[in-house]
């Protein structure tokens, strides 16, 4: 398989780009694997890649019920950041940020990680203090952070409403300059191709229908493409975690599935140069390389497995949008959709062993799964391979809720829809 | 826009309500006999089915009553609604 | 001024008596009332109107409707500039200004047209394979990305605030009919016959659909006349509401349809107070989808040249607008429909060079063409077009059975590869589409909501079936929503039975070369890109879409998705339904964000909540601060004072004499009933059963998980009547929680809760002279003996009966809080101010309120951050051991009670001078390099006026037990500040509480 490079594309230009082969194979499932990862999304594919690359495992399968990258990695708002306050989060996401910074070269696939920065806007002194607390914690944890004044925000984001009419005036903001956006589909495809090159079998249209568990230990899985044996099975199906875990007898998890809406405008010439989040409502925005403004909003607020949003939340998001940047009034919304989120009880993920030996769980990502993709795969691979968490994910256990060691960045408690 | 048939007010738009989550979750009761595990399960664990789901809604911009709603989480069809202290199927 | 050289001398629905002047780029043209911008440009023989996304190829008008991928312009200028506006949907008005987009200074000499020369090197997804660079960082990519971003995008936003306003309306009906063509009109007519409320939505200025450009006769009348009569009939009915210029853009749960009405877009600017656009939130018992269909294009080499258009669109321009878009036309088709274009062109005087039909069969219209001496070339296809930015000049035609190549000179190609039902709304409703193998189209499958599709949207294109299906569906919808059935007689129509459509998804290559065959015109996705995606394994339609960007342009693939997936199916060797199609996402056509946001934006976004004393504060010259959505006085500056000067003065005067503060925003909940004390016992951590009547008590409640939730004072006004206060921030949530406990968990408790935040205003009066002031206001004895600390009583205040007085204190001073029904609040406030004048009473705002609570070591929002326990906050002693209460058990988990938890303490700077900053972290080692261990953080800071030094509150691991009087460092690296500070008790004034009780 040819390595991706400008030279190869130029060569292809002379021959009608005919020399490219499949980015990943379409193999038949083998009878047995050393490890099976359920879920061919970003996290599952990244896990398979790191298992193969860093943990010397060669017989690995990824089972995907549909087409790879069809879940949340293909329907998010592409934001990458590590601007967390709580220590467990900070170290985990910062590890991820470092992986992101080298990801394109690592997997030889341009994931277009663009470090355009992210600015969280503050609209009161109390919010500035809260951001200062977070920003100071970030700095002390070795993560880049800047506390911007109103004038500094204006330099980065001249299109916001700085008039006296703004309902919630901009006081300043917290910036992480290394944050930014990446091309979400490319992350799934890049990991898939890189994992495939290391021998990972990516089994699309292979839905898991059951688990073979004996004496509290996993023996394999049942799928729509037949039974597959393995003593190690990792679940990475955020959005559907409760459904898949129920097949393994893990009922009632600290998770609710909610849908989060996202939307994109028609493509425009450069309009906004950084990622920006509104501090007085649920709204965030960035601009894709194609030119579309990508907006995220709030959850619709009720349990749902539907990958479509309802109109009241679209209206709510755009009320926020218009209040923050009145220049978007004549820009048109091109598409809106929703993704199904695993909303966990403290807003933080689970990368953990489970009560079933050999069964591992990666889920509970709330809104934050995309940016975590490399770190999640990296830590989950370690957990699956070593049968214990890495130091970076040892706080993200499934039993932390019972023990009370919660990682509640927002401080809203066990109400999943509020995280 | 989901329409919810409030047992007290009739059919209303979802925006009049707020969501209260899993209604199969039974409060363990404030009693010394109740174990910490029961409180843990009540506080942190949830039914989260893809399909019919029993859940609380609060008619907060209406009669301010909490109600129980059986709703499909995939299609959003509302199957039944009853007052919150009544089992589904039993009408007032 | 250019003349309308392509305008026919007569015909069409334009008003030749109303000429309109407009500008496109640097030239002025004329058109007529009734034109679209596209028809007016074509009338003036303007062929080149835009550039494509990637290769900047020249593009002309392609369609005559919302599916337009090419003719996108900047409409209007300045702060009203609208990018990416489809010329085919812009109604011409006098003085219209439009500009081409995605180009350099000039459209014709766009420098980026050079991209087209390198197109072999810019296949689909080239950016995934390149620009990574040898170094393990993002720098090379970001450098390249700068150029890509500038080159990408289509139109430009003005960047200026939108001067227009928008509106939203909601409406319910029994039957909603979407689409005002013949099927929709018939449906509306029969649905409305027996009184059901019917709403008809149509996206054009006037309903009619295809009847506006086809030349059918209905009931022996011209189609247009039949429409006008039918519409007039509907409009005369009270139960019918017609929305014109309105696009139904999204079909949501429970038959909820989002529509956008372009109220004033056909005018230079909105007239009067009208909104520019209005979103209609419609909810219907039954929906009839009469959304029509989209003509599909042919895919051949250079099929994107200006002058190559959809055949139906060409017919529309001729018949509806009186415009012939060319002088020499070739018609290219795989169905009968385009024959009517050939006839229309010929009858309008255009030379029809030939009609190229991919089929071998004789069309039902063949004789009509032969009568007109139009040559028909069967079993053949156009394999490539030649031309330049000014348009197509010739086409090369091959026989599909081999041999027989010929070149035909022309300046117009009208093509049709059949019509695809517009399934967008049906699919959004949850329905699955089905492939109709006989007719080679996707049609609606089973309904998931109460809806049905009729006419072309249902795959039935003949006028007769449209009318029949419409009539039947309308009657059925009426009957399903409880109205009598009334099938309307279907008028007689004369039409030819058309012969079968045989799609040709991709035309063969010409003998020489492989010119790009475009599938998605806007995004420059060619057949070669789809084949590349296939070779690389991006074969699922979703992968195809995402990898090649097929169908992701502003037209959302209305003319490219079906050909694209058919070509992929061909490559995979599978059937079209096996390949499937991508999800139809709303909106159907792009909708302005302004309309979606509606009116509740700008100043109206989350309307400001004001207390009943708001105007008085304003008169006192206060500075305001947002507290959630409330606005509260922050401080009352005297001339030249800074905020710091002001709060130090206000604090000093209050502690020295007396101050007053509006505390109305606190949540107030009225609890009544015989079990109220028991209820409070369960939700608060402390005891309530024995609280005497006439007494107040501070309470704290926990969340179920044991974390501190909310605090406030609750008073017993009578045996079974309590008044609770909550924090401003949690007022709404606490109320809903109490209702949950009472209605769901303990329905046996006889307690009624009512939020009375809106009914009562609250004014705190604090300071050593507060008693003297209050005594002048109220009718009860407020001496320490008669009304001691934590007293609560009804009273008459300033002559106003039904007020309440509490002796409670947030400041730590002798203090009272008076509650007044809101209608009298301002009056009582003035009276208090008057009564306090002799003591130099000072109004104070949130800044002083906050400073005094910090001096006194009370916890508030920054400490109650959702991660702290009552014990962390120094209130562990309040937690009753003798009873069960909400959150108790989980609050005693090991993790929640450990020694190492961060606990509430006070700080003073070691030098006694340096101000402390909230949001700082606390470290032990001032010089450590990251990652640095953080043992706590500073939550709130202020200035202790009595002791004349800065102070702070915060949380530190181990609390006072571990750190009392030790020095730690306040670390604020965001501003390079590090300050040594001493850990002290959080109570800075009157630690014994003598003043409170005095």
PDB file of N, CA and C in Angstrom, chain A residues 17 23 68 74 105 110 112 114-116 125 133 136 139-140 147 167 183 185 266-267 269 280 287 289-290 307-308 310 322 329-334 336 401 403 408-409, chain C residues 84-85 102 120 127-128 132 135 137-138 145 149 152 155 162 164 252-253 535-536 543 546 556 585-586 591 593 601 606 634 865 867 893 895 919 921 932 937 973 975:
ATOM      1  N   UNK A  17      -4.848   9.102 -11.018  1.00  0.00           N
ATOM      2  CA  UNK A  17      -5.036   8.685  -9.613  1.00  0.00           C
ATOM      3  C   UNK A  17      -5.515   7.236  -9.549  1.00  0.00           C
ATOM      4  N   UNK A  23      -8.170   1.890   1.404  1.00  0.00           N
ATOM      5  CA  UNK A  23      -7.565   2.457   2.604  1.00  0.00           C
ATOM      6  C   UNK A  23      -7.558   1.428   3.731  1.00  0.00           C
ATOM      7  N   UNK A  68     -17.770   2.226   9.303  1.00  0.00           N
ATOM      8  CA  UNK A  68     -16.869   2.771  10.319  1.00  0.00           C
ATOM      9  C   UNK A  68     -16.940   4.298  10.326  1.00  0.00           C
ATOM     10  N   UNK A  74     -18.283  10.964  13.451  1.00  0.00           N
ATOM     11  CA  UNK A  74     -18.681  11.552  12.179  1.00  0.00           C
ATOM     12  C   UNK A  74     -19.770  12.592  12.314  1.00  0.00           C
ATOM     13  N   UNK A 105       1.253  12.777  11.363  1.00  0.00           N
ATOM     14  CA  UNK A 105       2.486  12.088  10.997  1.00  0.00           C
ATOM     15  C   UNK A 105       2.464  10.656  11.510  1.00  0.00           C
ATOM     16  N   UNK A 110      -3.614  12.945   6.982  1.00  0.00           N
ATOM     17  CA  UNK A 110      -3.748  14.324   7.455  1.00  0.00           C
ATOM     18  C   UNK A 110      -5.113  14.513   8.115  1.00  0.00           C
ATOM     19  N   UNK A 112      -5.838  17.101   9.658  1.00  0.00           N
ATOM     20  CA  UNK A 112      -6.104  18.545   9.592  1.00  0.00           C
ATOM     21  C   UNK A 112      -6.312  19.152  10.965  1.00  0.00           C
ATOM     22  N   UNK A 114      -5.916  21.698  13.352  1.00  0.00           N
ATOM     23  CA  UNK A 114      -5.573  23.104  13.181  1.00  0.00           C
ATOM     24  C   UNK A 114      -5.657  23.790  14.531  1.00  0.00           C
ATOM     25  N   UNK A 115      -4.515  24.209  15.042  1.00  0.00           N
ATOM     26  CA  UNK A 115      -4.481  24.780  16.395  1.00  0.00           C
ATOM     27  C   UNK A 115      -4.813  26.271  16.341  1.00  0.00           C
ATOM     28  N   UNK A 116      -6.066  26.512  16.069  1.00  0.00           N
ATOM     29  CA  UNK A 116      -6.543  27.885  15.905  1.00  0.00           C
ATOM     30  C   UNK A 116      -6.917  28.497  17.234  1.00  0.00           C
ATOM     31  N   UNK A 125     -17.969  39.060  36.232  1.00  0.00           N
ATOM     32  CA  UNK A 125     -16.743  38.921  37.020  1.00  0.00           C
ATOM     33  C   UNK A 125     -16.662  37.538  37.641  1.00  0.00           C
ATOM     34  N   UNK A 133      -9.724  30.406  37.783  1.00  0.00           N
ATOM     35  CA  UNK A 133      -9.426  29.207  38.578  1.00  0.00           C
ATOM     36  C   UNK A 133      -9.017  28.058  37.647  1.00  0.00           C
ATOM     37  N   UNK A 136      -5.617  28.998  35.825  1.00  0.00           N
ATOM     38  CA  UNK A 136      -4.463  28.858  36.715  1.00  0.00           C
ATOM     39  C   UNK A 136      -4.140  27.385  36.943  1.00  0.00           C
ATOM     40  N   UNK A 139      -2.378  26.118  33.840  1.00  0.00           N
ATOM     41  CA  UNK A 139      -0.976  26.535  33.806  1.00  0.00           C
ATOM     42  C   UNK A 139      -0.131  25.710  34.774  1.00  0.00           C
ATOM     43  N   UNK A 140      -0.663  25.536  35.968  1.00  0.00           N
ATOM     44  CA  UNK A 140       0.125  24.805  36.977  1.00  0.00           C
ATOM     45  C   UNK A 140       0.240  23.332  36.612  1.00  0.00           C
ATOM     46  N   UNK A 147      -5.653  34.276  30.011  1.00  0.00           N
ATOM     47  CA  UNK A 147      -6.875  34.958  30.431  1.00  0.00           C
ATOM     48  C   UNK A 147      -6.946  36.253  29.633  1.00  0.00           C
ATOM     49  N   UNK A 167     -26.938  41.852  25.491  1.00  0.00           N
ATOM     50  CA  UNK A 167     -27.625  41.480  26.720  1.00  0.00           C
ATOM     51  C   UNK A 167     -26.619  41.015  27.770  1.00  0.00           C
ATOM     52  N   UNK A 183     -10.329  17.492  11.332  1.00  0.00           N
ATOM     53  CA  UNK A 183     -11.322  16.947  10.391  1.00  0.00           C
ATOM     54  C   UNK A 183     -11.793  15.613  10.963  1.00  0.00           C
ATOM     55  N   UNK A 185     -13.965  13.126  10.232  1.00  0.00           N
ATOM     56  CA  UNK A 185     -13.979  11.868   9.485  1.00  0.00           C
ATOM     57  C   UNK A 185     -12.565  11.341   9.266  1.00  0.00           C
ATOM     58  N   UNK A 266     -23.993  27.375   5.468  1.00  0.00           N
ATOM     59  CA  UNK A 266     -23.446  27.325   4.114  1.00  0.00           C
ATOM     60  C   UNK A 266     -21.966  27.720   4.166  1.00  0.00           C
ATOM     61  N   UNK A 267     -21.176  27.254   3.186  1.00  0.00           N
ATOM     62  CA  UNK A 267     -19.750  27.617   3.203  1.00  0.00           C
ATOM     63  C   UNK A 267     -19.548  29.106   2.945  1.00  0.00           C
ATOM     64  N   UNK A 269     -16.495  32.477   2.979  1.00  0.00           N
ATOM     65  CA  UNK A 269     -15.102  32.916   3.050  1.00  0.00           C
ATOM     66  C   UNK A 269     -14.784  33.118   4.537  1.00  0.00           C
ATOM     67  N   UNK A 280     -23.011  32.626  28.254  1.00  0.00           N
ATOM     68  CA  UNK A 280     -24.320  32.934  28.840  1.00  0.00           C
ATOM     69  C   UNK A 280     -25.425  32.156  28.135  1.00  0.00           C
ATOM     70  N   UNK A 287     -15.201  27.563  12.412  1.00  0.00           N
ATOM     71  CA  UNK A 287     -15.406  27.497  10.957  1.00  0.00           C
ATOM     72  C   UNK A 287     -14.545  26.394  10.378  1.00  0.00           C
ATOM     73  N   UNK A 289     -12.653  24.123   7.373  1.00  0.00           N
ATOM     74  CA  UNK A 289     -11.809  24.512   6.238  1.00  0.00           C
ATOM     75  C   UNK A 289     -12.634  24.688   4.970  1.00  0.00           C
ATOM     76  N   UNK A 290     -13.727  23.995   4.879  1.00  0.00           N
ATOM     77  CA  UNK A 290     -14.601  24.142   3.712  1.00  0.00           C
ATOM     78  C   UNK A 290     -15.360  25.463   3.767  1.00  0.00           C
ATOM     79  N   UNK A 307     -30.867  10.052  16.058  1.00  0.00           N
ATOM     80  CA  UNK A 307     -29.783  10.930  15.607  1.00  0.00           C
ATOM     81  C   UNK A 307     -30.349  12.117  14.827  1.00  0.00           C
ATOM     82  N   UNK A 308     -31.384  12.703  15.378  1.00  0.00           N
ATOM     83  CA  UNK A 308     -31.975  13.879  14.741  1.00  0.00           C
ATOM     84  C   UNK A 308     -32.467  14.785  15.842  1.00  0.00           C
ATOM     85  N   UNK A 310     -34.680  18.221  17.385  1.00  0.00           N
ATOM     86  CA  UNK A 310     -35.941  18.921  17.210  1.00  0.00           C
ATOM     87  C   UNK A 310     -35.708  20.419  17.118  1.00  0.00           C
ATOM     88  N   UNK A 322     -27.350  34.683  17.636  1.00  0.00           N
ATOM     89  CA  UNK A 322     -27.684  36.045  17.204  1.00  0.00           C
ATOM     90  C   UNK A 322     -27.372  37.053  18.305  1.00  0.00           C
ATOM     91  N   UNK A 329     -27.078  36.789  11.059  1.00  0.00           N
ATOM     92  CA  UNK A 329     -28.499  36.780  10.703  1.00  0.00           C
ATOM     93  C   UNK A 329     -28.776  36.401   9.270  1.00  0.00           C
ATOM     94  N   UNK A 330     -27.929  36.848   8.368  1.00  0.00           N
ATOM     95  CA  UNK A 330     -28.188  36.606   6.947  1.00  0.00           C
ATOM     96  C   UNK A 330     -27.404  35.419   6.408  1.00  0.00           C
ATOM     97  N   UNK A 331     -26.708  34.754   7.308  1.00  0.00           N
ATOM     98  CA  UNK A 331     -26.030  33.511   6.910  1.00  0.00           C
ATOM     99  C   UNK A 331     -27.039  32.388   7.081  1.00  0.00           C
ATOM    100  N   UNK A 332     -26.973  31.420   6.197  1.00  0.00           N
ATOM    101  CA  UNK A 332     -28.003  30.372   6.265  1.00  0.00           C
ATOM    102  C   UNK A 332     -27.483  29.083   6.864  1.00  0.00           C
ATOM    103  N   UNK A 333     -28.384  28.446   7.566  1.00  0.00           N
ATOM    104  CA  UNK A 333     -28.109  27.130   8.124  1.00  0.00           C
ATOM    105  C   UNK A 333     -28.292  26.092   7.025  1.00  0.00           C
ATOM    106  N   UNK A 334     -27.286  25.250   6.865  1.00  0.00           N
ATOM    107  CA  UNK A 334     -27.315  24.278   5.769  1.00  0.00           C
ATOM    108  C   UNK A 334     -27.852  22.921   6.212  1.00  0.00           C
ATOM    109  N   UNK A 336     -28.780  20.445   9.957  1.00  0.00           N
ATOM    110  CA  UNK A 336     -28.637  20.183  11.389  1.00  0.00           C
ATOM    111  C   UNK A 336     -28.954  18.735  11.688  1.00  0.00           C
ATOM    112  N   UNK A 401     -18.397   5.954  41.075  1.00  0.00           N
ATOM    113  CA  UNK A 401     -19.678   6.559  41.473  1.00  0.00           C
ATOM    114  C   UNK A 401     -20.105   6.025  42.835  1.00  0.00           C
ATOM    115  N   UNK A 403     -18.072   4.687  45.031  1.00  0.00           N
ATOM    116  CA  UNK A 403     -17.105   5.078  46.065  1.00  0.00           C
ATOM    117  C   UNK A 403     -17.138   6.572  46.347  1.00  0.00           C
ATOM    118  N   UNK A 408     -16.306  15.775  38.669  1.00  0.00           N
ATOM    119  CA  UNK A 408     -17.433  16.611  38.238  1.00  0.00           C
ATOM    120  C   UNK A 408     -16.919  18.003  37.897  1.00  0.00           C
ATOM    121  N   UNK A 409     -16.482  18.150  36.660  1.00  0.00           N
ATOM    122  CA  UNK A 409     -15.868  19.407  36.216  1.00  0.00           C
ATOM    123  C   UNK A 409     -16.855  20.575  36.331  1.00  0.00           C
TER     124      UNK A 409
ATOM    125  N   UNK C  84     -24.349  33.374  -1.116  1.00  0.00           N
ATOM    126  CA  UNK C  84     -24.843  32.061  -1.580  1.00  0.00           C
ATOM    127  C   UNK C  84     -26.334  32.055  -1.902  1.00  0.00           C
ATOM    128  N   UNK C  85     -26.851  33.183  -2.363  1.00  0.00           N
ATOM    129  CA  UNK C  85     -28.284  33.234  -2.642  1.00  0.00           C
ATOM    130  C   UNK C  85     -28.556  32.699  -4.049  1.00  0.00           C
ATOM    131  N   UNK C 102     -17.059  33.862  -5.062  1.00  0.00           N
ATOM    132  CA  UNK C 102     -15.996  32.861  -5.183  1.00  0.00           C
ATOM    133  C   UNK C 102     -15.104  33.138  -6.396  1.00  0.00           C
ATOM    134  N   UNK C 120      -6.082  17.394 -12.168  1.00  0.00           N
ATOM    135  CA  UNK C 120      -5.621  16.002 -12.086  1.00  0.00           C
ATOM    136  C   UNK C 120      -4.887  15.756 -10.772  1.00  0.00           C
ATOM    137  N   UNK C 127      -6.251  16.351   0.197  1.00  0.00           N
ATOM    138  CA  UNK C 127      -5.700  16.964   1.417  1.00  0.00           C
ATOM    139  C   UNK C 127      -5.477  15.946   2.534  1.00  0.00           C
ATOM    140  N   UNK C 128      -6.130  14.794   2.453  1.00  0.00           N
ATOM    141  CA  UNK C 128      -5.879  13.790   3.497  1.00  0.00           C
ATOM    142  C   UNK C 128      -4.512  13.136   3.338  1.00  0.00           C
ATOM    143  N   UNK C 132       1.303  17.000   5.400  1.00  0.00           N
ATOM    144  CA  UNK C 132       1.602  16.616   6.769  1.00  0.00           C
ATOM    145  C   UNK C 132       3.005  17.067   7.156  1.00  0.00           C
ATOM    146  N   UNK C 135       7.841  17.055   9.882  1.00  0.00           N
ATOM    147  CA  UNK C 135       8.010  17.312  11.319  1.00  0.00           C
ATOM    148  C   UNK C 135       6.762  16.925  12.088  1.00  0.00           C
ATOM    149  N   UNK C 137       4.530  17.984  14.025  1.00  0.00           N
ATOM    150  CA  UNK C 137       3.731  19.064  14.601  1.00  0.00           C
ATOM    151  C   UNK C 137       2.702  19.505  13.566  1.00  0.00           C
ATOM    152  N   UNK C 138       1.965  20.530  13.880  1.00  0.00           N
ATOM    153  CA  UNK C 138       0.870  20.934  12.991  1.00  0.00           C
ATOM    154  C   UNK C 138       1.236  22.150  12.128  1.00  0.00           C
ATOM    155  N   UNK C 145      -3.124  25.463   5.352  1.00  0.00           N
ATOM    156  CA  UNK C 145      -4.542  25.649   5.636  1.00  0.00           C
ATOM    157  C   UNK C 145      -4.975  27.104   5.425  1.00  0.00           C
ATOM    158  N   UNK C 149      -8.234  27.871   3.321  1.00  0.00           N
ATOM    159  CA  UNK C 149      -9.418  28.550   3.879  1.00  0.00           C
ATOM    160  C   UNK C 149      -9.796  29.752   3.022  1.00  0.00           C
ATOM    161  N   UNK C 152     -11.347  28.371  -0.115  1.00  0.00           N
ATOM    162  CA  UNK C 152     -12.614  27.666   0.086  1.00  0.00           C
ATOM    163  C   UNK C 152     -13.724  28.656   0.443  1.00  0.00           C
ATOM    164  N   UNK C 155     -19.625  32.263  -0.831  1.00  0.00           N
ATOM    165  CA  UNK C 155     -19.849  33.689  -0.672  1.00  0.00           C
ATOM    166  C   UNK C 155     -19.212  34.211   0.605  1.00  0.00           C
ATOM    167  N   UNK C 162     -26.860  42.301  11.320  1.00  0.00           N
ATOM    168  CA  UNK C 162     -28.013  42.256  10.430  1.00  0.00           C
ATOM    169  C   UNK C 162     -29.017  43.335  10.859  1.00  0.00           C
ATOM    170  N   UNK C 164     -32.066  43.815   9.907  1.00  0.00           N
ATOM    171  CA  UNK C 164     -33.480  43.422   9.866  1.00  0.00           C
ATOM    172  C   UNK C 164     -33.855  42.590  11.082  1.00  0.00           C
ATOM    173  N   UNK C 252     -40.409  17.330  11.830  1.00  0.00           N
ATOM    174  CA  UNK C 252     -39.897  16.890  13.114  1.00  0.00           C
ATOM    175  C   UNK C 252     -40.903  15.967  13.804  1.00  0.00           C
ATOM    176  N   UNK C 253     -40.584  15.623  15.054  1.00  0.00           N
ATOM    177  CA  UNK C 253     -41.426  14.701  15.806  1.00  0.00           C
ATOM    178  C   UNK C 253     -42.855  15.202  15.919  1.00  0.00           C
ATOM    179  N   UNK C 535     -12.309   2.838  -5.272  1.00  0.00           N
ATOM    180  CA  UNK C 535     -11.034   2.101  -5.220  1.00  0.00           C
ATOM    181  C   UNK C 535     -10.444   2.112  -3.819  1.00  0.00           C
ATOM    182  N   UNK C 536     -10.661   3.200  -3.120  1.00  0.00           N
ATOM    183  CA  UNK C 536     -10.050   3.331  -1.794  1.00  0.00           C
ATOM    184  C   UNK C 536     -10.931   2.769  -0.687  1.00  0.00           C
ATOM    185  N   UNK C 543     -19.702   7.255   3.482  1.00  0.00           N
ATOM    186  CA  UNK C 543     -18.271   7.473   3.247  1.00  0.00           C
ATOM    187  C   UNK C 543     -18.061   8.237   1.944  1.00  0.00           C
ATOM    188  N   UNK C 546     -18.867  11.878   2.497  1.00  0.00           N
ATOM    189  CA  UNK C 546     -17.909  12.588   3.323  1.00  0.00           C
ATOM    190  C   UNK C 546     -16.539  12.680   2.664  1.00  0.00           C
ATOM    191  N   UNK C 556     -27.407  20.772  -1.361  1.00  0.00           N
ATOM    192  CA  UNK C 556     -27.577  19.512  -0.643  1.00  0.00           C
ATOM    193  C   UNK C 556     -27.846  18.338  -1.580  1.00  0.00           C
ATOM    194  N   UNK C 585     -31.078  15.407   5.782  1.00  0.00           N
ATOM    195  CA  UNK C 585     -31.063  16.246   6.981  1.00  0.00           C
ATOM    196  C   UNK C 585     -31.837  17.527   6.734  1.00  0.00           C
ATOM    197  N   UNK C 586     -32.562  18.006   7.733  1.00  0.00           N
ATOM    198  CA  UNK C 586     -33.147  19.332   7.582  1.00  0.00           C
ATOM    199  C   UNK C 586     -32.037  20.378   7.678  1.00  0.00           C
ATOM    200  N   UNK C 591     -31.756  27.853   5.540  1.00  0.00           N
ATOM    201  CA  UNK C 591     -32.621  28.843   6.187  1.00  0.00           C
ATOM    202  C   UNK C 591     -31.750  29.836   6.955  1.00  0.00           C
ATOM    203  N   UNK C 593     -30.155  32.117   9.641  1.00  0.00           N
ATOM    204  CA  UNK C 593     -30.052  31.940  11.097  1.00  0.00           C
ATOM    205  C   UNK C 593     -30.919  32.970  11.811  1.00  0.00           C
ATOM    206  N   UNK C 601     -33.844  37.725  20.615  1.00  0.00           N
ATOM    207  CA  UNK C 601     -32.400  37.796  20.538  1.00  0.00           C
ATOM    208  C   UNK C 601     -31.970  39.233  20.802  1.00  0.00           C
ATOM    209  N   UNK C 606     -33.165  36.231  26.644  1.00  0.00           N
ATOM    210  CA  UNK C 606     -33.349  36.076  28.084  1.00  0.00           C
ATOM    211  C   UNK C 606     -33.678  37.421  28.745  1.00  0.00           C
ATOM    212  N   UNK C 634     -24.941  47.002  41.746  1.00  0.00           N
ATOM    213  CA  UNK C 634     -23.640  46.490  42.171  1.00  0.00           C
ATOM    214  C   UNK C 634     -23.022  47.412  43.231  1.00  0.00           C
ATOM    215  N   UNK C 865     -19.782  25.116  45.033  1.00  0.00           N
ATOM    216  CA  UNK C 865     -19.518  24.947  43.603  1.00  0.00           C
ATOM    217  C   UNK C 865     -19.909  23.574  43.087  1.00  0.00           C
ATOM    218  N   UNK C 867     -19.122  20.737  44.324  1.00  0.00           N
ATOM    219  CA  UNK C 867     -18.160  19.685  44.660  1.00  0.00           C
ATOM    220  C   UNK C 867     -17.850  19.658  46.149  1.00  0.00           C
ATOM    221  N   UNK C 893     -19.914   8.748  52.755  1.00  0.00           N
ATOM    222  CA  UNK C 893     -18.967   7.836  52.129  1.00  0.00           C
ATOM    223  C   UNK C 893     -17.546   8.288  52.486  1.00  0.00           C
ATOM    224  N   UNK C 895     -14.987   8.801  50.787  1.00  0.00           N
ATOM    225  CA  UNK C 895     -14.434   9.808  49.888  1.00  0.00           C
ATOM    226  C   UNK C 895     -14.919  11.206  50.247  1.00  0.00           C
ATOM    227  N   UNK C 919      -9.992  32.854  42.158  1.00  0.00           N
ATOM    228  CA  UNK C 919      -9.593  32.070  40.994  1.00  0.00           C
ATOM    229  C   UNK C 919      -8.137  31.642  41.049  1.00  0.00           C
ATOM    230  N   UNK C 921      -4.944  29.565  42.504  1.00  0.00           N
ATOM    231  CA  UNK C 921      -4.708  28.249  43.093  1.00  0.00           C
ATOM    232  C   UNK C 921      -3.735  28.410  44.263  1.00  0.00           C
ATOM    233  N   UNK C 932       2.498  21.312  38.974  1.00  0.00           N
ATOM    234  CA  UNK C 932       2.643  21.721  40.366  1.00  0.00           C
ATOM    235  C   UNK C 932       1.459  21.176  41.156  1.00  0.00           C
ATOM    236  N   UNK C 937      -7.680  26.350  46.532  1.00  0.00           N
ATOM    237  CA  UNK C 937      -7.862  27.512  45.674  1.00  0.00           C
ATOM    238  C   UNK C 937      -8.601  28.620  46.424  1.00  0.00           C
ATOM    239  N   UNK C 973      -0.766  32.137  37.905  1.00  0.00           N
ATOM    240  CA  UNK C 973       0.189  32.235  36.793  1.00  0.00           C
ATOM    241  C   UNK C 973      -0.363  32.951  35.571  1.00  0.00           C
ATOM    242  N   UNK C 975      -1.495  35.733  35.416  1.00  0.00           N
ATOM    243  CA  UNK C 975      -1.020  37.121  35.489  1.00  0.00           C
ATOM    244  C   UNK C 975       0.336  37.193  36.178  1.00  0.00           C
TER     245      UNK C 975
END
